[in-house]
Amino acid sequence: MNIEVCFSPQSYPLFHNPGSIVVVIDILRATSAITTAFFNGVAKMIPVSTIEEAQKYKDQGYLVAAERNAEIVKGFDLGNSPFGYMNAKVKGKTIVITTTNGTQAIHAAKGTYKIVIGSFLNLDTVIEYLRKEKKDVLFLCSGWKNKFNLEDTLYAGAVAEQLIYKYNFNSICDSTIAAMELYKLAKHDLFGFLANSSHRNRLEKLDLERDIKYCLTPNQCPVLPVLEGKFLIKGA
Amino acid sequence: MNIEVCFSPQSYPLFHNPGSIVVVIDILRATSAITTAFFNGVAKMIPVSTIEEAQKYKDQGYLVAAERNAEIVKGFDLGNSPFGYMNAKVKGKTIVITTTNGTQAIHAAKGTYKIVIGSFLNLDTVIEYLRKEKKDVLFLCSGWKNKFNLEDTLYAGAVAEQLIYKYNFNSICDSTIAAMELYKLAKHDLFGFLANSSHRNRLEKLDLERDIKYCLTPNQCPVLPVLEGKFLIKGA
């Protein structure tokens, strides 16, 4: 059971392994929002890459979330703030979602054995699932417009550390070592460690500190969103 | 004066800035070998991407270095072991070189303000040059077949730390933060820190521990190879 960490959706083809479980990570905020949505009773989600696809679904009457550059796209119902999904109106619904980075990453990984959604909010649920499945694991960090980011890397390190030290997974991948070393440095104060990170600064300008703190707090939403065909559904 | 770190030649287009100095890094071993070559009196080097181009130069009578997967390509004069360049026969010569990763990175960055060759062997020379030039700096890690590697990242962190803390450069780039944090962890024992790294293991199988220790020892070759047209020349 081998672990690799891919820092950008652009690099995914270098890592593709049809037998892997791909854990898609976009801590700030797409995968945190998706995890929160399922915990709050959303039935299904449809991740799409473009605003145009999202608009087509909206025209058909779907509830649609669309975020670009950390803000809700004008005319859509939701963005990628997790707090938008803590709402009775989402319960039982199918929600279409497109975001700057996270939904692109989900599409990049299509064709692998299984795609699941990872965030600190469902940290232990993801670890438990991977432990039981006993497959190769690829952590796919969404990054920011195909560049490396810290928060997705820290999460990959958090899960990898558990799988390697407790459950006999292994890795010969330098990006796994880097992710685990960075997580070791950061784990006692994730929020502080990210103080100078580019995306935290981007969100702070938008007054989203509450979102950031929420997204960095583990195990608030013990659900596992998984991709089945074009739908994300609640898998555990 | 802004600093960015790019972890893979594949990602270079995301970082391209025509006003930047690009520091190309392939610690194990292309940029270490190039630095060593100039310190030992090589006049010029011509980095080429493919074995075919290298062969054409060989047919014209050039001294040609060709490495793939850490070994000298059959029929060529040199590989990328720095020790191959500590030799009177290279003095005053023009050497053509193609390697698995490093020469690809040099070609990826063409079109920027200046391309220079960085290694631990010329660490302080690179820092001094960048300090005086006062330009934006992009550290371009060669990686391994477009994947992230640790040793190139550590070097980027080593130089970035000096530029930021001593010389008023700045960075809003998460990969710079990661590189500096990793370098802080590793700097008192680079060889030990890389014990589990993928490329160190790749080279150890080939009995290249002496090469690795040499490549990780700073400031043995105070020269600065720079690209001018198709030639690398000694720039400082």
XYZ file of C-alpha atoms in Angstrom:
472
model
C 0.000 0.000 0.000
C 1.879 2.942 -1.370
C 1.267 6.634 -0.675
C 2.040 9.541 -2.982
C 1.273 13.238 -2.698
C 0.606 15.343 -5.794
C 0.843 19.085 -5.179
C -1.137 20.289 -8.195
C -3.966 19.037 -10.427
C -1.712 19.910 -13.382
C 0.753 17.216 -12.260
C -1.902 14.517 -11.771
C -1.097 12.619 -14.995
C 2.418 11.922 -13.608
C 0.847 10.122 -10.644
C -2.161 8.416 -12.216
C -2.518 4.822 -11.085
C -5.851 3.211 -11.971
C -5.806 1.155 -8.759
C -5.434 4.118 -6.396
C -7.850 5.832 -4.122
C -7.462 9.544 -4.796
C -8.161 11.834 -1.847
C -9.011 15.259 -3.280
C -8.008 18.078 -0.927
C -9.017 21.740 -1.042
C -8.997 22.748 2.615
C -9.761 26.443 1.958
C -12.539 25.787 1.128
C -14.111 23.487 -1.453
C -13.588 20.087 0.157
C -14.386 21.545 3.581
C -17.634 22.918 2.161
C -18.514 19.608 0.494
C -17.852 17.671 3.703
C -20.004 20.148 5.630
C -22.785 19.920 3.057
C -23.097 16.134 3.379
C -22.931 16.342 7.164
C -25.858 18.749 6.958
C -27.995 16.426 4.906
C -27.294 17.311 1.268
C -28.312 14.288 -0.825
C -25.963 14.603 -3.807
C -23.564 17.079 -5.316
C -22.506 17.453 -8.935
C -19.002 18.935 -9.269
C -18.531 20.763 -12.577
C -15.475 22.563 -13.973
C -16.898 25.660 -15.600
C -19.307 28.485 -14.820
C -21.055 27.694 -18.137
C -21.883 24.135 -17.033
C -23.017 25.453 -13.668
C -25.295 27.982 -15.402
C -26.916 25.215 -17.489
C -27.844 23.368 -14.306
C -29.131 26.599 -12.770
C -31.338 27.148 -15.801
C -32.811 23.685 -15.144
C -33.720 24.731 -11.596
C -30.876 23.193 -9.613
C -29.444 24.815 -6.502
C -25.966 25.865 -7.705
C -22.775 26.859 -5.879
C -20.188 28.786 -7.883
C -16.994 30.297 -6.509
C -14.129 32.036 -8.300
C -11.243 33.827 -6.562
C -12.787 33.124 -3.145
C -16.094 34.876 -3.849
C -19.594 33.736 -4.878
C -20.089 34.242 -8.597
C -22.862 36.771 -9.136
C -26.247 35.218 -9.766
C -25.533 31.876 -8.033
C -27.008 30.516 -4.814
C -23.932 29.531 -2.821
C -20.123 29.823 -2.805
C -17.620 27.639 -1.032
C -18.013 28.936 2.494
C -18.907 25.920 4.646
C -21.289 28.106 6.627
C -23.490 28.446 3.550
C -24.258 24.724 3.829
C -25.319 24.750 7.484
C -28.817 25.524 6.441
C -32.099 23.654 6.404
C -32.719 24.652 2.780
C -29.926 22.333 1.538
C -31.289 19.217 3.263
C -32.175 16.441 0.842
C -31.147 18.559 -2.147
C -28.820 17.924 -5.073
C -26.369 20.807 -5.312
C -24.196 21.575 -8.317
C -20.812 23.064 -7.422
C -17.924 24.702 -9.305
C -14.905 26.233 -7.557
C -11.564 27.769 -8.560
C -9.476 24.736 -7.678
C -11.257 21.863 -5.929
C -13.734 20.822 -8.592
C -10.953 20.946 -11.208
C -8.978 18.487 -9.094
C -11.940 16.095 -8.868
C -12.218 16.067 -12.653
C -8.453 15.627 -13.119
C -8.573 12.341 -11.205
C -11.457 10.694 -13.065
C -10.607 7.166 -14.161
C -8.981 6.091 -10.921
C -10.366 3.320 -8.665
C -12.110 5.721 -6.287
C -12.226 9.460 -5.586
C -13.029 10.645 -2.074
C -13.231 14.108 -0.526
C -10.799 14.917 2.273
C -10.765 17.796 4.741
C -9.776 18.279 8.360
C -13.510 18.146 9.088
C -13.624 14.418 8.218
C -9.987 13.575 9.024
C -10.516 10.403 11.053
C -13.286 9.197 8.731
C -10.889 9.385 5.771
C -8.112 7.608 7.697
C -10.477 4.839 8.783
C -11.735 4.362 5.210
C -8.217 4.174 3.752
C -7.088 1.786 6.495
C -9.931 -0.604 5.660
C -9.625 -0.373 1.875
C -5.891 -1.266 1.852
C -5.264 0.300 -1.567
C -2.574 2.630 -2.878
C -3.436 6.210 -1.948
C -2.792 9.412 -3.864
C -3.374 12.700 -2.088
C -4.308 15.238 -4.734
C -3.841 18.772 -3.462
C -5.955 21.288 -5.333
C -3.480 24.091 -4.681
C -4.188 27.567 -5.987
C -4.474 27.840 -9.774
C -2.151 24.860 -10.120
C 0.460 26.215 -7.711
C 1.463 24.488 -4.463
C -0.335 25.499 -1.285
C 0.429 24.822 2.348
C -2.944 23.933 3.828
C -3.660 21.085 1.396
C -0.122 19.776 1.923
C -0.524 19.817 5.719
C -3.665 17.724 5.443
C -1.914 15.195 3.196
C 0.833 15.016 5.827
C -1.700 14.517 8.628
C -3.318 11.517 6.949
C -0.065 10.055 5.603
C 1.527 10.147 9.058
C -1.282 8.015 10.500
C -1.318 5.548 7.605
C 2.459 5.060 7.670
C 3.091 4.945 11.409
C -0.028 3.047 12.468
C -1.248 1.043 9.496
C 1.763 -0.199 7.517
C 1.395 2.004 4.481
C 4.651 3.182 2.966
C 5.963 5.881 0.664
C 9.109 6.456 -1.358
C 7.856 9.803 -2.536
C 9.676 13.015 -1.555
C 6.456 15.003 -1.523
C 5.054 12.634 1.135
C 8.156 13.209 3.282
C 7.820 16.979 2.822
C 4.106 16.925 3.688
C 4.700 14.878 6.851
C 7.616 17.050 8.007
C 5.577 20.216 7.475
C 2.594 18.729 9.311
C 4.841 17.793 12.243
C 5.913 21.450 12.463
C 2.395 22.784 12.131
C 0.130 20.356 13.914
C -0.005 22.018 17.308
C -1.104 25.322 15.768
C -2.334 24.981 12.201
C -3.858 28.438 12.197
C -0.624 30.034 13.424
C 1.534 28.058 10.990
C -0.566 29.329 8.100
C -0.312 32.949 9.277
C 1.874 33.905 6.332
C 0.383 31.551 3.784
C -0.890 33.031 0.587
C -4.447 31.730 0.733
C -5.006 32.652 4.355
C -4.017 36.195 3.439
C -6.270 36.105 0.403
C -9.229 35.067 2.576
C -8.441 37.418 5.453
C -8.844 40.338 3.111
C -12.366 39.053 2.572
C -12.976 38.792 6.326
C -13.103 35.016 6.317
C -11.142 34.224 9.475
C -14.145 32.355 10.862
C -14.165 30.128 7.774
C -10.437 29.424 8.109
C -10.655 28.463 11.789
C -13.601 26.184 11.078
C -11.841 24.483 8.137
C -8.762 23.752 10.277
C -10.674 22.128 13.161
C -10.622 18.319 12.804
C -13.460 15.858 12.952
C -16.498 18.101 13.067
C -18.222 16.252 10.186
C -17.692 12.471 10.256
C -18.924 11.745 6.726
C -17.099 10.551 3.608
C -18.185 12.090 0.294
C -17.256 9.797 -2.623
C -17.638 10.222 -6.362
C -20.004 7.816 -8.152
C -20.338 8.658 -11.830
C -21.034 12.360 -12.021
C -22.361 12.547 -8.448
C -20.727 12.999 -5.086
C -22.652 10.953 -2.557
C -22.312 10.164 1.110
C -20.187 7.031 1.288
C -19.596 6.527 5.007
C 12.203 41.989 -5.020
C 9.926 39.014 -4.912
C 10.884 35.355 -4.498
C 9.006 32.335 -5.814
C 9.858 28.643 -5.809
C 8.707 26.372 -8.621
C 8.920 22.671 -7.775
C 8.874 21.270 -11.304
C 9.947 22.347 -14.806
C 6.428 21.361 -15.923
C 4.983 24.156 -13.775
C 7.404 26.823 -15.017
C 4.880 28.554 -17.331
C 2.751 29.384 -14.251
C 5.680 31.322 -12.785
C 7.242 32.890 -15.869
C 8.112 36.544 -15.334
C 10.340 38.052 -18.020
C 12.086 40.285 -15.454
C 13.154 37.442 -13.128
C 16.473 35.828 -12.527
C 15.834 32.078 -12.659
C 18.106 29.943 -10.497
C 18.065 26.437 -11.969
C 18.607 23.758 -9.317
C 19.442 20.088 -9.778
C 21.492 19.283 -6.705
C 21.809 15.538 -7.457
C 23.629 16.101 -9.736
C 23.454 18.246 -12.888
C 23.862 21.732 -11.446
C 26.477 20.456 -8.992
C 28.393 18.947 -11.916
C 28.126 22.159 -13.974
C 29.347 24.278 -11.053
C 32.255 21.875 -10.535
C 33.097 21.931 -14.232
C 33.461 25.722 -14.340
C 35.455 25.715 -11.111
C 37.807 23.257 -12.800
C 38.375 25.441 -15.833
C 35.774 24.360 -18.385
C 35.370 27.266 -20.835
C 31.772 26.806 -21.962
C 28.961 24.276 -21.733
C 26.059 23.740 -24.097
C 23.000 22.296 -22.335
C 20.786 20.289 -24.696
C 17.510 18.482 -24.025
C 17.829 15.267 -25.998
C 20.311 12.461 -26.558
C 19.877 13.054 -30.314
C 21.121 16.642 -30.070
C 23.976 15.493 -27.858
C 24.916 12.851 -30.439
C 25.045 15.465 -33.209
C 27.567 17.473 -31.215
C 29.544 14.303 -30.508
C 29.666 13.556 -34.222
C 31.194 17.034 -34.681
C 33.978 16.184 -32.232
C 32.713 17.844 -29.055
C 33.296 16.410 -25.591
C 29.763 15.342 -24.591
C 28.175 14.500 -21.214
C 24.937 12.501 -21.321
C 23.104 11.118 -18.327
C 19.767 9.326 -18.078
C 18.393 7.692 -14.930
C 21.576 8.543 -13.009
C 23.952 6.712 -15.361
C 26.244 7.752 -18.233
C 24.564 7.035 -21.552
C 26.603 4.434 -23.434
C 28.998 5.914 -25.948
C 29.328 9.331 -24.285
C 32.341 10.853 -22.513
C 30.909 11.984 -19.205
C 27.776 11.756 -17.052
C 26.664 14.073 -14.281
C 29.016 12.959 -11.531
C 30.886 16.090 -10.418
C 34.022 13.971 -10.011
C 34.123 13.444 -13.765
C 34.838 17.156 -14.173
C 37.780 17.312 -11.749
C 40.094 16.411 -14.543
C 42.748 18.227 -16.528
C 41.229 17.040 -19.799
C 38.191 19.331 -19.376
C 40.230 22.524 -18.883
C 39.534 25.151 -21.542
C 37.051 22.865 -23.316
C 33.470 23.393 -24.446
C 31.359 20.531 -23.109
C 27.882 19.631 -24.323
C 25.613 18.240 -21.589
C 22.212 16.536 -21.436
C 20.724 15.150 -18.217
C 17.433 13.607 -17.075
C 16.162 16.728 -15.347
C 18.559 19.660 -15.068
C 19.075 20.528 -18.712
C 15.312 20.300 -19.298
C 14.830 22.897 -16.567
C 17.352 25.259 -18.190
C 15.445 25.058 -21.469
C 12.073 25.546 -19.756
C 13.199 28.922 -18.422
C 14.502 30.415 -21.659
C 13.120 33.897 -22.271
C 13.583 35.166 -18.745
C 15.936 38.031 -17.821
C 18.770 35.752 -16.721
C 19.325 32.056 -15.994
C 21.985 31.054 -13.479
C 23.090 27.678 -12.130
C 22.665 27.048 -8.407
C 24.074 24.313 -6.199
C 25.298 24.041 -2.622
C 28.802 24.168 -4.128
C 28.345 27.827 -5.113
C 25.766 28.778 -2.459
C 27.292 32.045 -1.259
C 28.251 33.089 -4.797
C 24.611 32.771 -5.871
C 23.365 34.687 -2.819
C 25.886 37.482 -3.412
C 24.908 37.736 -7.082
C 21.173 37.916 -6.318
C 21.733 40.469 -3.560
C 23.575 42.759 -5.967
C 21.191 42.323 -8.907
C 18.075 43.275 -6.888
C 15.679 41.524 -9.273
C 12.759 39.175 -8.696
C 14.047 35.634 -8.220
C 12.495 32.345 -9.266
C 14.024 29.153 -7.934
C 13.354 26.451 -10.516
C 13.750 22.987 -9.006
C 14.492 20.349 -11.610
C 12.866 17.626 -9.530
C 12.776 14.068 -10.820
C 10.893 13.590 -14.072
C 8.721 16.586 -13.211
C 7.945 15.400 -9.687
C 8.909 17.326 -6.540
C 12.198 16.464 -4.892
C 13.591 17.342 -1.495
C 17.196 18.267 -2.215
C 16.373 20.963 -4.781
C 13.726 22.346 -2.416
C 16.193 22.511 0.485
C 18.610 24.516 -1.633
C 15.848 26.964 -2.640
C 15.055 27.336 1.071
C 18.715 27.944 1.938
C 19.060 30.825 -0.523
C 15.573 32.265 0.110
C 16.219 32.392 3.870
C 19.303 34.561 3.370
C 17.654 36.853 0.825
C 14.573 37.398 2.972
C 16.156 37.729 6.407
C 19.290 39.651 5.417
C 18.584 41.469 2.166
C 14.967 42.648 2.165
C 13.598 40.276 -0.430
C 10.080 39.053 0.222
C 7.741 36.266 -0.786
C 4.015 35.636 -0.671
C 4.449 32.195 -2.150
C 3.552 29.073 -0.143
C 6.286 27.048 -1.821
C 8.888 29.528 -0.542
C 7.535 29.118 3.006
C 7.627 25.320 2.645
C 11.183 25.363 1.259
C 12.445 27.585 4.086
C 10.713 25.525 6.795
C 12.143 22.312 5.385
C 15.617 23.847 5.144
C 15.411 24.976 8.780
C 14.700 21.363 9.765
C 17.447 19.946 7.575
C 20.281 22.428 7.642
C 22.346 20.949 10.451
C 22.433 17.555 8.738
C 21.420 17.683 5.085
C 22.758 14.208 4.423
C 20.802 12.733 7.332
C 17.609 14.605 6.430
C 17.748 13.152 2.939
C 18.263 9.603 4.246
C 14.820 8.521 3.101
C 14.570 10.707 0.035
C 13.846 9.040 -3.247
C 16.839 10.278 -5.207
C 19.355 9.560 -2.475
C 18.081 5.994 -2.477
C 18.245 5.883 -6.262
C 21.888 6.987 -6.188
C 22.895 4.810 -3.251
C 21.950 1.745 -5.233
C 24.549 2.954 -7.738
C 27.177 3.391 -4.989
C 27.205 7.163 -5.288
C 27.354 8.162 -1.623
C 30.585 10.060 -2.272
C 28.809 12.128 -4.945
C 25.913 12.892 -2.607
C 28.147 14.047 0.252
C 30.137 16.244 -2.122
C 26.997 17.807 -3.639
C 25.646 18.703 -0.180
C 28.830 20.453 1.042
C 28.497 24.223 0.568
C 30.885 26.656 -1.046
C 33.501 24.382 -2.535
C 33.290 26.035 -5.982
C 32.799 29.824 -5.842
C 31.814 30.342 -9.483
C 28.537 31.381 -11.090
C 27.602 29.658 -14.352
C 25.152 31.805 -16.351
C 23.364 31.169 -19.624
C 24.277 33.433 -22.560
C 22.492 32.401 -25.741
C 23.035 28.671 -26.084
C 26.141 28.662 -23.870
C 26.683 28.404 -20.158
C 29.676 30.552 -19.285
C 31.449 31.565 -16.083
C 29.707 34.730 -14.951
C 31.322 35.463 -11.569
